[in-house]
Amino acid sequence: MAARAPLAMPHAAAAADPRPAGAPVAPRPTAPCLRARGTSGVPLLHQRPVQRAHRLLLPAARPGAIGSAAEAAPAEGLAQKLQGVEVFDLSGKAVTIVDLWKDRKAVIAFARHFGCVLCRKKADLLAEKQDVMQTAGVALILIGPGSVEQANAFCEQTKFKGEVYADPTHSSYDALEFAFGLFSTFTPAAGLKIIQLYREGYRQDWELSFEKNTRTKGGWYQGGLLVAGPGIDNILYIHKPRAAASYAESLRSKLRPDASILATLRSLASASASSSKSKAAGKSLADHDPSAEPTSSYIVVADQDSSSVTSRINRLVLAAARSILSGRGFSFAVPSRAASNQVYLPDLDRIVLVRRESARPFANVATARKATVTARVLSLVHAVLRRGIHVTKRDLFYTDVKLFGDQSQSDAVLDDVSCMLGCTRSSLHVVASEKGVVVGRLVFADDGDRIDCTRMGVGGKAIPPNIDRVSGIESDALFILLVEKDAAFMRLAEDRFYNRFPCIILTAKGQPDVATRLFLRRLKVELKLPVLALVDSDPYGLKILSVYMCGSKNMSYDSANLTTPDIKWLGVRPSDLDKYRVPEQCRLPMTDHDIKVGKELLEEDFVKQNEGWVKELETMLRTRQKAEIQALSSFGFQYLTEVYLPLKLQQQDWI
C-alpha cells in the first residue's frame, strides 16, 4: 500500500497557497434519495432501521459541520474502487468486501478503531436495534481498522451481535477515502463526548486502539457508514466525516485571481458613487413629507456653533427666571424620548423621534430632582461653550457626582438637553471617550496633524471623539469594511488586508459609539464608498449593525447625522454556518434571551423591509445556533482574511 502523506495540522493547511485542487462537497441526500438511487427500490419499512442505525452510529454527524461531522458522498464508482479489497472475519478468513452486500441489504459501519470509547457506546445502542434490523431483512456489519485479534476482543467487550470484520491494512478505509489524522480524530467535541461516556461507565481500551501494527499502518481513522445491496454495484448511500482542513482547501480552490476580485470591487465602488438612490446622504424629513412642516411632527436637530447654542441656553434660563419671579416656579419643556415616540420611516430608512413634549417642573416631588439635574447640565454646558473647550461625558459626571448619582443619569439628561436646544450632542462640546479605531487606505487631518492610516500598525488610529476637527479626508479605497469586534479588526490589520483589497477598516469594539457612527457616515458621504459589515452571527451582532444603519432609539433625535442606511451585510450570516461548514464545536446554542431578542428583531419595521434579513433571522431561530467571527479560526488563524472574505467579495455574497 502506498505510503500516506505526513499528517497536516488544520491551521497550517488553511494557511497554505489558495490554489490546491478540490471539489465542492455533494449535498447530503434525504431519505427519499435512498429509495430512488437503489436498483431494487428499498421499501419505506426497510429505510427506517437504516436511518436509525445511521443516527446511532454517528450522532455527531451533522450536515455542514467539519471535523466531528460528516458529508454525504456520491456513491457512483465506489464498487469499482472496492473490487479486490479484502477484510477478515473473526476466524481470520478473508472476505471480499463487496460480497458482504452482494446477496442482501446491509448497513456497514466503519469504526474509528476497535478500542474507541465512542464506538463502544454506539455498538451497545445498535445491539438494542438488532431485532428491528433483522425483521427488516437488513444485515448489520461493523468493520474496524485493526487485527483479527482486536476484532475478537471488541466482540467480547461489547454487546454488539452483528457481523464484525477486521481490516488490518486499512484498505477499505483508503478506498473509501475516509478522513484520518490526529487533529481530525481528536476534536474538542469528541473530547467532550468521551468525558460524558466515561461518566456513564464506558472506558477507552488504549492497547486495543493503538497497538503497534495499528499506528504504523496509518491509524487515526474516523470511519463512516455505508448502505448497500442487494447487488455489488447497488451502493445506496455513504456517510463519512471530512476533515476541516480538507474542506477549507476546497474553498480555496474556488478563489479566482485577486485581479478578478478587484474588478468586482471596482464595479461596486463605481455603482455606489454614481447611484442616485443612495440612502446615506441628503434625505431630510421634508423629503419624507414635503407638504408638511417637518418640525411640526418630528424632532429635528442640527449642528450649531457655540454662540448659537449659548444663546439658546440663555433664553431658556431667562424664561425660567421670569417664571420664578412671577410666582409660578420654573419648568422645562422636555421632548419625550420614550420608546412609543420612536418611529421608523421607510422612506428615510431610519428611526426618528416624534415631537411630543412633557413638563419637568421643579415644584413637583416626582420631577424635582430631574429638573435640578437638567438645570445643572445646562449650566455646565454653558461654561464649556464659553471657554471654547471640549470635555468628555465622564468629566461632566464628575463635576457633581452626588447630584448625578450615576453617569447614566447625567448622560440621559445630556440627550434631553440636545433635544431641547435643537442641536446635535457634539454641538454641546461634550464628547464620549475615544473608543473606535480605523486602519487602512485613508489619510486625514486631525486638528491639523496629518494621519496616514496605513502606518498605524495593528492597533489602528483612534477615531477622534470630536469629529469636527477631522478634515482633508483622502482615500484610494474601493470599500469600507465595518467590523463589530476588536479581535477581527486586529486580524485584518495584521494581515494588511487593506493592501490586498484596498479598503478602510473600522470598528467601535462592540456597541457603536457616537464618534464612530459620525465618522463612518462622514466617510460614506465624502468618499461615496460602499460599506460592507462583518458582525457575529447572533442577535446582538444584528442589533449593532442596525444601530449603524437606522439609528438607536436613545438618539433617534439625531438619526439624520448618525446613520448610514446603505450598509451591506457581508457576514457572518446564519446561513454561512452550514455553507462554510463551521465546526459544531465552534457553534454555540442560543440562550432563551438570545431567542427573545431575535424574535423582537423580526418584529422591527426596519427588518421587515429587508427579505434577506428576515430569512437569515428565521434560520438563526430555527437552528438555535450562533457563532462569533472567531469561529472561522477553526480552519486556520488567517482563514478569515485568506479565504472567507475574499470568497465573499468574489461572489458578491452580501445582503
XYZ file of C-alpha atoms in Angstrom:
655
model
C 0.000 0.000 0.000
C 1.309 3.436 -0.895
C 2.610 5.473 1.995
C 0.386 8.262 3.216
C 1.465 11.867 3.269
C 2.524 13.217 6.675
C -0.246 14.474 8.945
C -1.024 18.147 8.423
C -2.385 20.417 11.113
C -5.680 22.037 10.042
C -4.366 25.504 10.815
C -1.327 25.015 8.663
C -3.412 23.632 5.838
C -5.788 26.554 5.954
C -2.926 28.982 5.590
C -1.455 27.327 2.504
C -1.417 28.571 -1.077
C -5.019 29.181 -2.246
C -4.741 27.079 -5.380
C -4.922 23.353 -4.480
C -7.389 21.178 -6.298
C -10.630 20.457 -4.519
C -14.160 19.587 -5.467
C -17.364 21.001 -3.988
C -18.997 18.818 -1.373
C -22.045 16.972 -2.648
C -25.269 17.680 -0.751
C -26.431 15.095 1.713
C -29.244 13.008 0.224
C -32.519 12.874 2.076
C -34.413 9.698 2.979
C -36.310 9.544 -0.352
C -32.963 9.544 -2.160
C -32.119 6.212 -0.545
C -35.082 4.654 -2.253
C -34.647 6.476 -5.559
C -30.984 5.569 -6.017
C -31.347 1.853 -5.242
C -31.823 -0.501 -8.162
C -34.212 -2.675 -6.254
C -36.269 0.065 -4.646
C -35.896 -0.165 -0.867
C -39.364 -0.084 0.732
C -40.083 2.520 3.405
C -40.216 -0.143 6.135
C -36.629 -1.033 5.317
C -35.419 2.562 5.215
C -36.269 3.358 8.812
C -33.853 0.967 10.554
C -31.156 2.097 8.145
C -31.713 5.710 9.152
C -31.824 4.848 12.864
C -28.580 2.909 12.612
C -27.028 5.863 10.851
C -28.045 8.236 13.627
C -26.974 5.879 16.415
C -23.566 5.162 14.968
C -22.703 8.770 14.143
C -24.679 11.093 16.444
C -22.082 13.795 15.969
C -22.614 13.750 12.227
C -24.332 16.910 11.159
C -24.514 18.131 7.595
C -22.373 21.192 7.204
C -20.033 20.724 10.162
C -16.410 19.702 9.846
C -14.106 17.518 11.939
C -16.712 15.741 14.028
C -19.366 15.965 11.361
C -19.828 14.298 8.021
C -20.809 14.656 4.402
C -22.952 12.570 2.118
C -20.675 11.470 -0.696
C -21.729 10.310 -4.167
C -21.795 6.509 -4.384
C -21.035 6.206 -8.100
C -17.816 4.284 -8.809
C -17.333 3.112 -5.227
C -17.983 -0.536 -6.009
C -15.206 -0.471 -8.588
C -12.800 1.081 -6.063
C -13.653 -1.677 -3.591
C -13.094 -4.555 -6.023
C -10.327 -6.742 -4.627
C -10.409 -5.150 -1.182
C -10.495 -7.834 1.495
C -11.474 -7.858 5.137
C -11.227 -10.725 7.629
C -13.909 -12.374 9.716
C -13.395 -13.423 13.344
C -11.868 -16.740 12.291
C -9.287 -14.999 10.112
C -10.910 -15.922 6.784
C -10.509 -13.337 4.017
C -13.762 -11.970 2.554
C -14.045 -9.654 -0.431
C -15.808 -6.626 0.979
C -18.316 -6.249 -1.885
C -19.553 -9.798 -1.142
C -20.912 -8.510 2.174
C -23.882 -6.939 0.333
C -23.865 -8.974 -2.879
C -26.975 -11.011 -1.954
C -28.588 -8.912 0.768
C -29.269 -5.459 2.104
C -26.625 -4.310 4.573
C -25.637 -1.408 6.783
C -21.842 -1.436 7.136
C -20.453 0.687 9.973
C -16.746 1.554 9.865
C -15.390 2.086 13.383
C -12.711 4.594 14.265
C -10.768 1.813 15.964
C -11.684 -1.260 17.989
C -10.869 0.314 21.354
C -12.746 3.584 20.705
C -14.978 4.508 23.643
C -17.365 6.295 21.257
C -17.690 3.202 19.047
C -18.339 1.021 22.101
C -21.260 3.198 23.099
C -22.658 3.087 19.553
C -22.186 -0.682 19.456
C -24.280 -1.100 22.592
C -27.008 1.148 21.208
C -27.046 -0.728 17.919
C -27.282 -4.038 19.776
C -30.656 -2.872 21.075
C -31.831 -2.410 17.460
C -30.586 -5.760 16.189
C -34.065 -7.333 16.191
C -35.509 -4.419 14.223
C -32.768 -4.728 11.623
C -33.262 -8.471 11.264
C -37.034 -8.064 10.900
C -36.409 -5.569 8.098
C -34.044 -8.002 6.378
C -31.033 -5.737 6.818
C -27.675 -7.151 7.905
C -25.733 -5.061 10.431
C -21.967 -5.202 9.899
C -19.043 -3.491 11.631
C -15.539 -3.169 10.180
C -12.603 -1.888 12.229
C -9.034 -0.858 11.307
C -7.036 -3.488 13.165
C -6.175 -7.155 13.519
C -8.478 -10.176 13.829
C -7.415 -10.451 17.485
C -8.535 -6.863 18.079
C -11.873 -7.606 16.394
C -12.451 -10.617 18.660
C -11.578 -8.578 21.746
C -14.062 -5.934 20.648
C -16.845 -8.550 20.370
C -16.057 -9.869 23.843
C -16.077 -6.418 25.419
C -19.309 -5.123 23.835
C -22.898 -6.263 23.379
C -22.694 -5.941 19.596
C -24.188 -9.063 17.933
C -23.838 -8.105 14.288
C -21.068 -9.313 11.994
C -17.595 -7.979 12.784
C -14.670 -7.859 10.359
C -11.097 -6.659 10.674
C -9.230 -4.565 8.106
C -5.595 -4.706 9.299
C -4.205 -2.829 6.283
C -6.962 -0.187 6.220
C -7.506 -0.944 2.537
C -11.273 -0.329 2.692
C -10.745 2.951 4.541
C -8.268 4.086 1.894
C -10.543 3.074 -0.985
C -13.458 4.954 0.546
C -11.179 7.935 1.315
C -12.267 8.210 4.926
C -10.817 11.145 6.856
C -7.865 10.375 9.083
C -5.323 12.213 11.188
C -4.706 13.168 14.800
C -6.333 16.607 14.577
C -9.332 15.311 12.660
C -9.964 12.499 15.137
C -9.376 14.240 18.455
C -11.551 17.336 18.178
C -12.863 19.351 21.159
C -16.347 17.946 20.503
C -15.022 14.371 20.576
C -13.214 15.138 23.825
C -16.400 16.350 25.481
C -18.277 13.232 24.359
C -15.518 10.990 25.713
C -15.755 12.704 29.118
C -19.511 12.187 29.096
C -19.138 8.471 28.263
C -16.549 7.967 30.988
C -19.119 9.301 33.444
C -21.533 6.667 32.115
C -19.011 3.922 32.863
C -17.521 3.386 29.400
C -13.759 3.096 29.028
C -11.299 3.505 26.187
C -9.126 0.435 25.581
C -5.904 2.180 24.604
C -3.926 -1.005 23.947
C -6.679 -2.326 21.723
C -6.889 1.002 19.931
C -3.258 1.692 19.229
C -1.234 -1.487 19.086
C 1.990 -1.109 17.126
C 0.580 -2.507 13.895
C -2.348 -0.049 14.052
C -0.157 3.012 14.480
C 2.452 2.193 11.886
C -0.074 1.453 9.122
C -1.950 4.725 9.301
C -4.423 4.732 12.169
C -6.407 7.709 13.420
C -9.336 6.980 11.100
C -12.805 8.392 11.677
C -14.765 5.751 9.791
C -18.271 6.187 8.454
C -21.351 4.351 7.231
C -22.233 2.524 4.021
C -25.709 1.375 2.931
C -25.729 -1.129 0.070
C -27.287 -4.194 -1.582
C -28.507 -6.436 -2.785
C -26.092 -6.325 -5.700
C -22.399 -5.416 -5.717
C -22.953 -2.134 -7.566
C -26.048 -1.226 -5.576
C -24.418 1.225 -3.146
C -27.264 3.388 -1.941
C -25.530 5.786 0.393
C -22.194 6.596 2.030
C -21.756 8.847 5.024
C -18.242 9.864 6.013
C -16.528 12.537 8.089
C -14.466 15.082 6.317
C -11.514 16.937 7.813
C -11.837 20.665 8.394
C -8.613 21.487 6.589
C -9.750 19.463 3.568
C -12.925 21.479 3.168
C -11.073 24.750 3.711
C -8.733 23.793 0.883
C -11.669 23.007 -1.393
C -12.925 26.555 -0.798
C -9.506 27.983 -1.582
C -9.645 26.285 -4.952
C -12.734 28.330 -5.804
C -10.909 31.641 -5.423
C -10.170 33.494 -8.639
C -7.062 35.668 -9.011
C -7.114 38.854 -6.945
C -7.311 40.931 -10.130
C -10.714 39.409 -10.858
C -11.997 40.149 -7.354
C -10.659 43.708 -7.571
C -12.579 44.225 -10.804
C -15.755 43.221 -8.961
C -14.955 45.684 -6.171
C -14.299 48.490 -8.635
C -17.711 47.910 -10.179
C -19.275 48.014 -6.727
C -17.459 51.252 -5.848
C -18.442 52.839 -9.157
C -22.093 51.902 -8.674
C -22.046 53.303 -5.140
C -20.543 56.604 -6.282
C -22.942 57.124 -9.157
C -26.127 55.774 -7.633
C -28.847 58.386 -7.296
C -30.698 56.126 -4.858
C -28.075 56.195 -2.135
C -29.737 56.370 1.272
C -26.673 57.545 3.095
C -26.927 61.273 2.449
C -29.176 64.145 1.632
C -32.592 62.916 2.701
C -34.487 65.018 5.194
C -37.832 64.880 6.920
C -39.086 67.404 4.378
C -38.322 64.859 1.646
C -40.414 62.351 3.573
C -43.457 64.659 3.634
C -42.903 67.798 1.502
C -46.447 69.053 2.163
C -45.914 69.395 5.887
C -43.554 71.426 8.014
C -41.169 68.728 9.278
C -40.563 70.353 12.637
C -44.262 70.137 13.438
C -44.185 66.338 13.605
C -40.627 65.308 14.425
C -37.683 66.490 16.469
C -35.014 67.789 14.096
C -31.571 68.673 15.437
C -28.646 70.145 13.562
C -25.045 71.173 14.123
C -24.801 74.638 15.610
C -21.894 76.873 16.518
C -21.088 77.737 20.132
C -22.665 81.167 20.074
C -25.997 79.826 18.799
C -26.147 77.125 21.464
C -25.124 79.593 24.178
C -27.908 81.969 23.097
C -30.491 79.189 23.279
C -29.365 78.271 26.796
C -29.578 81.942 27.828
C -33.155 82.138 26.551
C -34.132 79.010 28.492
C -32.635 80.383 31.702
C -34.258 83.801 31.230
C -37.647 82.135 30.681
C -37.155 80.126 33.890
C -36.173 83.286 35.807
C -39.268 85.170 34.611
C -41.442 82.228 35.615
C -39.909 82.190 39.113
C -40.322 85.964 39.540
C -43.973 85.698 38.556
C -44.531 83.169 41.353
C -45.063 80.143 39.096
C -41.729 78.467 39.807
C -39.942 77.041 36.798
C -40.379 74.079 34.490
C -38.593 72.683 31.461
C -40.475 71.511 28.381
C -38.549 68.334 27.545
C -39.153 66.276 24.377
C -40.244 62.752 25.277
C -37.737 60.108 24.163
C -39.910 57.201 25.263
C -39.976 54.080 23.083
C -43.525 54.884 21.985
C -42.227 58.096 20.409
C -39.641 56.343 18.236
C -40.858 55.566 14.721
C -39.182 54.031 11.706
C -39.682 55.895 8.419
C -39.133 53.548 5.455
C -38.614 56.473 3.064
C -35.644 57.640 5.107
C -34.686 54.150 6.308
C -34.031 55.387 9.813
C -35.626 55.835 13.212
C -36.849 59.334 14.085
C -38.284 60.976 17.187
C -41.894 62.156 17.183
C -42.375 65.651 18.609
C -44.120 65.234 21.932
C -43.088 67.232 24.980
C -43.620 66.730 28.685
C -43.241 69.226 31.516
C -40.439 68.835 34.047
C -41.425 71.231 36.870
C -39.195 71.891 39.866
C -42.182 72.273 42.208
C -43.160 68.623 41.909
C -41.822 65.803 44.049
C -41.755 63.383 41.119
C -39.710 65.650 38.835
C -37.846 67.994 41.191
C -34.587 66.044 41.072
C -34.681 65.649 37.258
C -35.372 69.381 36.886
C -32.377 70.154 39.118
C -30.105 67.828 37.124
C -31.308 69.450 33.887
C -30.527 72.927 35.184
C -27.077 71.761 36.333
C -26.237 70.192 32.974
C -27.331 73.374 31.163
C -25.033 75.363 33.436
C -22.051 73.074 32.825
C -22.550 73.026 29.052
C -22.813 76.820 29.034
C -19.474 77.060 30.858
C -17.773 74.638 28.455
C -19.028 76.547 25.409
C -17.899 79.896 26.809
C -14.381 78.541 27.337
C -14.290 77.020 23.867
C -13.138 73.623 25.113
C -14.371 70.046 24.852
C -14.991 67.675 27.772
C -15.978 64.031 27.996
C -19.243 62.734 29.421
C -17.182 61.302 32.266
C -15.760 64.753 33.037
C -19.284 66.138 33.147
C -20.412 63.450 35.577
C -17.539 64.052 37.984
C -18.316 67.755 38.321
C -21.266 66.855 40.578
C -21.203 63.158 41.465
C -23.526 63.487 44.459
C -26.230 65.209 42.419
C -26.000 62.948 39.371
C -25.605 59.747 41.390
C -24.811 57.672 38.305
C -23.330 58.608 34.930
C -26.265 57.054 33.097
C -28.464 59.789 34.616
C -26.247 62.683 33.535
C -25.856 61.077 30.069
C -29.651 60.785 29.680
C -30.202 64.411 30.670
C -27.469 65.459 28.240
C -29.519 63.888 25.437
C -32.619 65.694 26.743
C -30.723 68.983 26.588
C -29.722 68.318 22.953
C -33.392 67.819 22.078
C -34.464 70.933 23.980
C -31.853 73.107 22.262
C -32.384 71.521 18.818
C -28.662 70.855 18.372
C -26.521 67.758 17.986
C -24.747 66.460 21.067
C -21.362 67.305 19.545
C -22.534 70.935 19.371
C -22.605 70.906 23.190
C -18.834 70.196 23.204
C -19.411 67.112 25.353
C -17.937 64.006 23.728
C -17.530 60.337 24.582
C -14.088 58.912 25.335
C -12.128 57.506 22.408
C -13.363 54.023 21.537
C -13.452 53.338 17.803
C -10.349 52.749 15.679
C -9.631 52.906 11.953
C -6.900 51.485 9.724
C -6.339 51.141 6.003
C -6.313 53.254 2.870
C -7.210 56.563 4.458
C -5.431 59.859 5.048
C -6.951 62.743 7.002
C -6.000 65.695 9.176
C -6.770 65.511 12.897
C -6.728 69.040 14.278
C -4.131 69.915 11.644
C -1.951 66.816 12.104
C -1.728 64.613 9.013
C -2.665 60.976 9.734
C -1.841 58.102 7.364
C -3.927 55.106 8.464
C -1.733 52.644 6.556
C 1.028 53.400 9.065
C -0.937 52.887 12.266
C 0.163 49.296 12.952
C -2.130 46.563 14.258
C -3.926 48.830 16.731
C -5.040 51.386 14.150
C -5.735 55.091 14.688
C -8.227 56.066 17.364
C -11.245 57.808 15.863
C -11.263 61.368 17.248
C -14.113 61.930 19.735
C -14.582 65.389 18.209
C -15.238 64.713 14.529
C -15.347 68.441 13.804
C -11.559 68.555 13.992
C -11.232 65.995 11.145
C -10.557 67.474 7.696
C -8.854 66.732 4.388
C -10.177 63.180 4.003
C -8.475 61.299 1.140
C -8.600 57.650 0.090
C -7.991 55.282 -2.816
C -10.068 52.538 -1.153
C -12.753 50.601 -3.025
C -14.948 49.966 0.015
C -15.298 50.437 3.768
C -15.224 47.312 5.931
C -17.161 47.790 9.173
C -16.141 45.220 11.804
C -18.020 44.508 15.018
C -15.171 43.456 17.285
C -11.581 44.347 18.034
C -10.285 40.751 17.608
C -11.345 40.553 13.950
C -10.085 44.105 13.390
C -6.620 43.137 14.658
C -6.523 40.078 12.411
C -7.401 42.187 9.368
C -4.905 44.892 10.330
C -2.031 42.479 10.996
C -2.609 40.663 7.694
C -2.698 44.027 5.884
C -5.975 43.018 4.276
C -6.445 46.625 3.144
C -3.406 46.367 0.847
C -4.584 43.203 -0.904
C -8.106 44.584 -1.305
C -7.936 48.395 -0.954
C -10.324 49.324 1.844
C -10.818 51.272 5.053
C -11.404 49.113 8.130
C -13.026 50.489 11.252
C -14.596 49.166 14.436
C -16.253 50.532 17.550
C -15.143 47.429 19.505
C -18.705 46.317 20.146
C -21.616 48.691 20.705
C -21.185 51.651 18.329
C -20.350 54.977 19.951
C -21.388 58.351 18.595
C -17.929 59.261 17.270
C -17.586 56.050 15.249
C -21.090 56.443 13.813
C -20.384 60.059 12.865
C -17.026 59.121 11.342
C -18.499 56.250 9.309
C -21.254 58.433 7.927
C -18.802 61.164 7.032
C -16.578 58.692 5.169
C -19.617 57.379 3.324
C -20.837 60.839 2.348
C -17.483 62.344 1.354
C -15.869 59.308 -0.293
C -19.099 57.767 -1.639
C -17.796 54.258 -0.958
C -19.890 51.136 -0.341
C -19.919 49.891 3.256
C -19.711 46.151 3.982
C -20.307 44.874 7.514
C -18.723 41.917 9.325
C -20.530 41.044 12.577
C -21.141 37.990 14.755
C -23.883 35.595 13.711
C -26.107 36.308 16.690
C -28.973 38.702 17.531
C -26.594 41.206 19.126
C -24.445 41.414 16.017
C -27.566 42.323 14.060
C -28.638 44.879 16.668
C -25.232 46.540 16.423
C -25.483 46.602 12.635
C -28.997 48.063 12.834
C -27.726 50.930 15.021
C -25.206 51.878 12.338
C -27.851 51.599 9.623
C -31.014 53.178 11.014
C -30.054 54.560 14.408
C -30.614 53.856 18.067
C -33.755 54.706 19.953
C -31.795 56.616 22.587
C -30.534 59.055 19.975
C -33.291 58.923 17.389
C -33.496 62.719 17.522
C -30.082 62.854 15.784
C -30.532 59.929 13.377
C -30.028 62.122 10.309
C -26.405 62.743 11.345
C -25.597 59.362 12.872
C -26.962 56.773 10.434
C -25.507 55.118 7.343
C -28.505 53.314 5.821
C -26.815 51.788 2.789
C -24.706 49.123 4.564
C -24.397 45.657 3.081
C -24.368 42.704 5.488
C -21.358 40.675 4.358
C -21.157 38.172 7.228
C -21.025 36.201 9.379
C -24.601 35.243 8.499
C -26.560 32.309 9.971
C -26.627 30.621 6.565
C -22.806 30.785 6.489
C -22.513 28.324 9.359
C -23.549 25.438 7.128
C -22.384 26.936 3.843
C -18.806 27.290 5.131
C -19.014 24.170 7.320
C -18.261 25.921 10.620
C -17.405 23.086 13.054
C -20.055 22.039 15.511
C -17.726 22.659 18.438
C -17.362 26.291 17.333
C -21.100 26.963 17.332
C -22.929 27.991 20.472
C -26.522 27.250 21.474
C -28.724 30.311 21.665
C -29.953 31.165 25.150
C -33.572 31.932 25.914
C -32.639 35.616 25.994
C -30.938 35.323 22.577
C -34.109 33.797 21.143
C -36.217 36.553 22.710
C -34.006 39.259 21.190
C -34.074 37.503 17.806
C -37.873 37.352 17.800
C -38.066 41.028 18.778
C -35.799 41.907 15.857
C -38.132 40.065 13.482
C -40.926 42.389 14.610
C -38.951 45.559 13.891
C -40.142 47.525 10.874
C -36.644 48.048 9.500
C -36.065 44.267 9.498
C -39.380 43.544 7.798
C -38.314 45.858 4.962
C -35.440 43.510 4.060
C -36.390 39.998 2.985
C -32.791 38.808 3.272
C -32.597 39.833 6.925
C -35.874 38.083 7.659
C -34.661 34.807 6.112
C -31.365 34.905 7.991
C -33.056 35.633 11.312
C -35.538 32.840 10.735
C -32.623 30.484 10.005
C -30.932 31.529 13.241
C -34.084 30.993 15.298
C -34.821 27.664 13.610
C -31.360 26.198 14.199
C -30.981 27.937 17.582
C -27.276 28.298 16.914
C -24.988 31.297 16.951
C -21.303 31.843 16.237
C -18.719 34.571 16.554
C -16.447 35.760 13.752
C -13.596 33.946 15.520
C -15.307 30.592 14.831
C -13.722 30.814 11.366
C -10.299 30.462 13.019
C -11.017 26.737 13.395
C -9.856 26.438 9.762
C -6.721 28.466 10.423
C -5.945 31.770 12.090
C -5.735 33.557 8.721
C -8.718 31.822 7.145
C -10.810 34.992 7.631
C -8.501 37.122 5.505
C -7.238 34.495 3.060
C -10.390 32.537 2.215
C -13.663 33.660 3.800
C -13.630 37.376 2.980
C -12.027 37.036 -0.491
C -14.609 34.391 -1.419
C -17.432 36.571 -0.113
C -16.201 39.536 -2.136
C -15.698 37.399 -5.243
C -19.232 36.016 -5.053
C -20.727 39.401 -4.082
C -22.311 37.464 -1.248
C -23.897 40.208 0.809
C -27.378 41.428 1.732
